[in-house]
PDB file of C-alpha atoms in Angstrom:
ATOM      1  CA  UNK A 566     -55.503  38.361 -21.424  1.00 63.00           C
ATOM      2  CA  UNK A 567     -56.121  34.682 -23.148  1.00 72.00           C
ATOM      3  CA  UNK A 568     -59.057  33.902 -24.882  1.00 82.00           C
ATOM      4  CA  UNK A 569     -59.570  30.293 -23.854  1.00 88.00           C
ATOM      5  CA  UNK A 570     -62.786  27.584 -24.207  1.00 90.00           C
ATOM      6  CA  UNK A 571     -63.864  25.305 -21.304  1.00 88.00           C
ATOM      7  CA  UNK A 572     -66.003  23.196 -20.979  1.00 89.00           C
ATOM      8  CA  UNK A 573     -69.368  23.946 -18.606  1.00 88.00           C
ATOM      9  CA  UNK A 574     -69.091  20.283 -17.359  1.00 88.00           C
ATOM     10  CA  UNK A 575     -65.264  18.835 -16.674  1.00 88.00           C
ATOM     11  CA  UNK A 576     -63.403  21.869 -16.959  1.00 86.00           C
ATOM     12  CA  UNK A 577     -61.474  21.166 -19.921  1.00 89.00           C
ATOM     13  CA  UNK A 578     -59.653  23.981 -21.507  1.00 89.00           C
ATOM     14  CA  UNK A 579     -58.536  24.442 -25.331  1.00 89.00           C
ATOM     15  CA  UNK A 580     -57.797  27.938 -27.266  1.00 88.00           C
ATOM     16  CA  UNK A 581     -60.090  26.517 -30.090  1.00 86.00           C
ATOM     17  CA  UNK A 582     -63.831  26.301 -30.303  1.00 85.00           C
ATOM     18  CA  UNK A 583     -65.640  23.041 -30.431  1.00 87.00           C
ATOM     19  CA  UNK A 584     -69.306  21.873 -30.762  1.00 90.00           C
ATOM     20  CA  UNK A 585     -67.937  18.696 -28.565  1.00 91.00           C
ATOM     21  CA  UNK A 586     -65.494  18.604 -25.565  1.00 90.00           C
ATOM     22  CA  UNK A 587     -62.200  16.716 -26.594  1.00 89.00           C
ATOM     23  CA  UNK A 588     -62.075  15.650 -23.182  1.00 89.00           C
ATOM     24  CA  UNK A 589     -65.613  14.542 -21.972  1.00 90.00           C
ATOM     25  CA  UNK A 590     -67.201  13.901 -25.047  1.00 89.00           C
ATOM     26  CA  UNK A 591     -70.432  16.287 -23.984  1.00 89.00           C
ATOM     27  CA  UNK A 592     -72.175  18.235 -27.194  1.00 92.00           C
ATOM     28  CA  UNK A 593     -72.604  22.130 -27.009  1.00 90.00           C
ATOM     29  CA  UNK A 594     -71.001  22.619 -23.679  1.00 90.00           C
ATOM     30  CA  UNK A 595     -67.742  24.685 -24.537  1.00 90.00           C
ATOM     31  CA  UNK A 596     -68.161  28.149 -23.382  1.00 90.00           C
ATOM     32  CA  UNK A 597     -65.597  30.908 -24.383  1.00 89.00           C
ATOM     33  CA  UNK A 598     -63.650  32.689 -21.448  1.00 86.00           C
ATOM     34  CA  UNK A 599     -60.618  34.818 -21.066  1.00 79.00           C
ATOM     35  CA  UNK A 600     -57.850  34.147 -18.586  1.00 73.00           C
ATOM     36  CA  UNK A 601     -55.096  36.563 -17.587  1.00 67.00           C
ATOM     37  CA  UNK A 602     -51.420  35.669 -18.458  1.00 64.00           C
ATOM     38  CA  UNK A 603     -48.939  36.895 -16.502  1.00 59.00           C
ATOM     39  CA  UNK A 604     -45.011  37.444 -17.389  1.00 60.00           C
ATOM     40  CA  UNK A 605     -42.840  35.330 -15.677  1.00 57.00           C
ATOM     41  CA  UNK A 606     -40.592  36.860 -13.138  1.00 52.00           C
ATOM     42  CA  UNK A 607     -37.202  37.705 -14.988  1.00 51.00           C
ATOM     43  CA  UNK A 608     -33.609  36.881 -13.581  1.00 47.00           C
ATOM     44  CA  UNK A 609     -32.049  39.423 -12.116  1.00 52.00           C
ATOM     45  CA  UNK A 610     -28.529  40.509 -11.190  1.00 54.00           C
ATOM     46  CA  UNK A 611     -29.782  40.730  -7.438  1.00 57.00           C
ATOM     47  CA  UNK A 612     -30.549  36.873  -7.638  1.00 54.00           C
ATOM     48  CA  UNK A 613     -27.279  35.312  -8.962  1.00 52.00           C
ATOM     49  CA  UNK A 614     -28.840  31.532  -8.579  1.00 55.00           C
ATOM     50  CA  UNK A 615     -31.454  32.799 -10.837  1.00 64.00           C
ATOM     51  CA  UNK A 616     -28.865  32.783 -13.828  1.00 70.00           C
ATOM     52  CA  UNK A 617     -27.450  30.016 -15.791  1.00 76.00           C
ATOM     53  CA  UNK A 618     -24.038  29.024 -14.521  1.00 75.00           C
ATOM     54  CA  UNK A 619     -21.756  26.787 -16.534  1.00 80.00           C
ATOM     55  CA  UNK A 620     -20.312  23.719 -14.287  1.00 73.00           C
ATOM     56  CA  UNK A 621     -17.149  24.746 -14.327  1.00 76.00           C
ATOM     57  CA  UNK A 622     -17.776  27.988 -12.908  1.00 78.00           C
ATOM     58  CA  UNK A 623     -19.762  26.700 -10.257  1.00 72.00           C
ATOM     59  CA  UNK A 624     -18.091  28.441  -6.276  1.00 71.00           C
ATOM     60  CA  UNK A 625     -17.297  24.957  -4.968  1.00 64.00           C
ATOM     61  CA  UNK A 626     -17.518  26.299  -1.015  1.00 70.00           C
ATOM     62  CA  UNK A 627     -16.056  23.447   0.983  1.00 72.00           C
ATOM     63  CA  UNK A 628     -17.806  20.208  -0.411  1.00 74.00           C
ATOM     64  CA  UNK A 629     -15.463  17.383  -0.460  1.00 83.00           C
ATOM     65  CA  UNK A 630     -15.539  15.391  -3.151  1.00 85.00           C
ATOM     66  CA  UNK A 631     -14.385  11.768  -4.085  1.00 86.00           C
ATOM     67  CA  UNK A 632     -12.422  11.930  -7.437  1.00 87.00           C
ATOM     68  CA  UNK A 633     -14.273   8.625  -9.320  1.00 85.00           C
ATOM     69  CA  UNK A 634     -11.142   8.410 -12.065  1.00 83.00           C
ATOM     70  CA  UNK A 635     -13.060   9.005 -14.697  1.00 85.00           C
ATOM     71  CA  UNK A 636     -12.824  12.476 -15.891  1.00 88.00           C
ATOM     72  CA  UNK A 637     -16.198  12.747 -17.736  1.00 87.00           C
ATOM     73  CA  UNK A 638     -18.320  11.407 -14.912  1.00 87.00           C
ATOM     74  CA  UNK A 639     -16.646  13.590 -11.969  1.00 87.00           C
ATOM     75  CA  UNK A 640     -17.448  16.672 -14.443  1.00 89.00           C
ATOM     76  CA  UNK A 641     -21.293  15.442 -14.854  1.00 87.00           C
ATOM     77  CA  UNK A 642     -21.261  14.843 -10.969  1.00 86.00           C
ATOM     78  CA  UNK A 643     -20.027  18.647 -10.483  1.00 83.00           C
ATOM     79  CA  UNK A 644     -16.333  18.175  -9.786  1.00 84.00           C
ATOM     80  CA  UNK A 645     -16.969  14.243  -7.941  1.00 86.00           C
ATOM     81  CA  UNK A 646     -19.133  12.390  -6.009  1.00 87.00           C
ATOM     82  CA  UNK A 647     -20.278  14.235  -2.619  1.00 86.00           C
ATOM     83  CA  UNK A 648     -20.746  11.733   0.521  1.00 83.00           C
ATOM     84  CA  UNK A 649     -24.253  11.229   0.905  1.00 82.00           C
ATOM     85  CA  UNK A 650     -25.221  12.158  -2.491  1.00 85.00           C
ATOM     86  CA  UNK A 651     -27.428  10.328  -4.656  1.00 87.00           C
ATOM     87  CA  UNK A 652     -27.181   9.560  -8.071  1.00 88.00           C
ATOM     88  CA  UNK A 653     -29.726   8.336 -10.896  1.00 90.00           C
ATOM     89  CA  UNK A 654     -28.250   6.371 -13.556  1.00 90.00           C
ATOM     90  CA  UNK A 655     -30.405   6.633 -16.678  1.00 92.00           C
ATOM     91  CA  UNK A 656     -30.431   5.405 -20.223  1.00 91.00           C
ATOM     92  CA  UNK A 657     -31.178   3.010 -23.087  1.00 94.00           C
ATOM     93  CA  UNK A 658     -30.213  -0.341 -22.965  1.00 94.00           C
ATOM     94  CA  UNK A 659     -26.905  -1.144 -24.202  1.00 94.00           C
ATOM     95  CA  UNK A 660     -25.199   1.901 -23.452  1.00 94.00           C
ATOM     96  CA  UNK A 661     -22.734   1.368 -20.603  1.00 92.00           C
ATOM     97  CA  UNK A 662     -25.019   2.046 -17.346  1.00 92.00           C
ATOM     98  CA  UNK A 663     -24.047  -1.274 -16.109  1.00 94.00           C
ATOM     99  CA  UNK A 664     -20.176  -1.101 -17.229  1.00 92.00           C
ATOM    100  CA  UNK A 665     -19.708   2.497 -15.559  1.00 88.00           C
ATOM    101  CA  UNK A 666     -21.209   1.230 -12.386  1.00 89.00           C
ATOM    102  CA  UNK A 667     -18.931  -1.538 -12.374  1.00 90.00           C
ATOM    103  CA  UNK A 668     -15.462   0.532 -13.009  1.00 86.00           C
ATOM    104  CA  UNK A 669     -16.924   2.935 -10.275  1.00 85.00           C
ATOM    105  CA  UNK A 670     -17.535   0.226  -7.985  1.00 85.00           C
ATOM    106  CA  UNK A 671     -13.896  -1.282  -8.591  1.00 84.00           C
ATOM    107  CA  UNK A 672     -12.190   2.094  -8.226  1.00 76.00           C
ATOM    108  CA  UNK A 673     -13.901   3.142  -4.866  1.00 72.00           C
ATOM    109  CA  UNK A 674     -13.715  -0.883  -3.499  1.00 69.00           C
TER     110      UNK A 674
END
């Protein structure tokens, strides 16, 4: 069990005392409480998707994939793109989004 404080009029929960709510700004209203922590289910051997797999290891069971030519981005994409799939591109500015998209485009054109 958790020793928590809430406050009696939003709801707002901290593990530290306060004469005024953080949240709704209300004087004298956080009330001390407990709450019950439970462990989280652990991974077992029974439940092999449970466990951390490194992509290379992955059972590829009959997925065709389209090879993209680049050897980084088919290992990020699990082995190639999959029909249907989709994929976000994400990043900072200036980093090559744009430029990858473009060689992808002109490979699979």
């Amino acid at each position: 069990m958790a020793n928590i404080f809430f406050c009696s009029d939003c709801g707002f929960e901290t593990t530290k005392w306060s004469g005024k709510c953080p949240n709704c700004g209300s004087w004298d209203t956080m009330r001390e409480g407990s709450r019950l922590v439970s462990k989280k289910a652990d991974a077992s051997p029974a439940n092999p998707q449970a466990l951390p797999q490194r992509i290379k290891d992955l059972n590829k069971t009959g997925v065709s994939r389209l090879q993209t030519g680049t050897h980084e981005l088919d290992l990020v994409l699990g082995g190639g793109i999959v029909p249907g799939m989709v994929v976000l591109i994400g990043g900072e500015p200036g980093i090559g989004k744009s430029t990858l998209m473009l060689q992808l485009s002109e490979w699979l054109g």
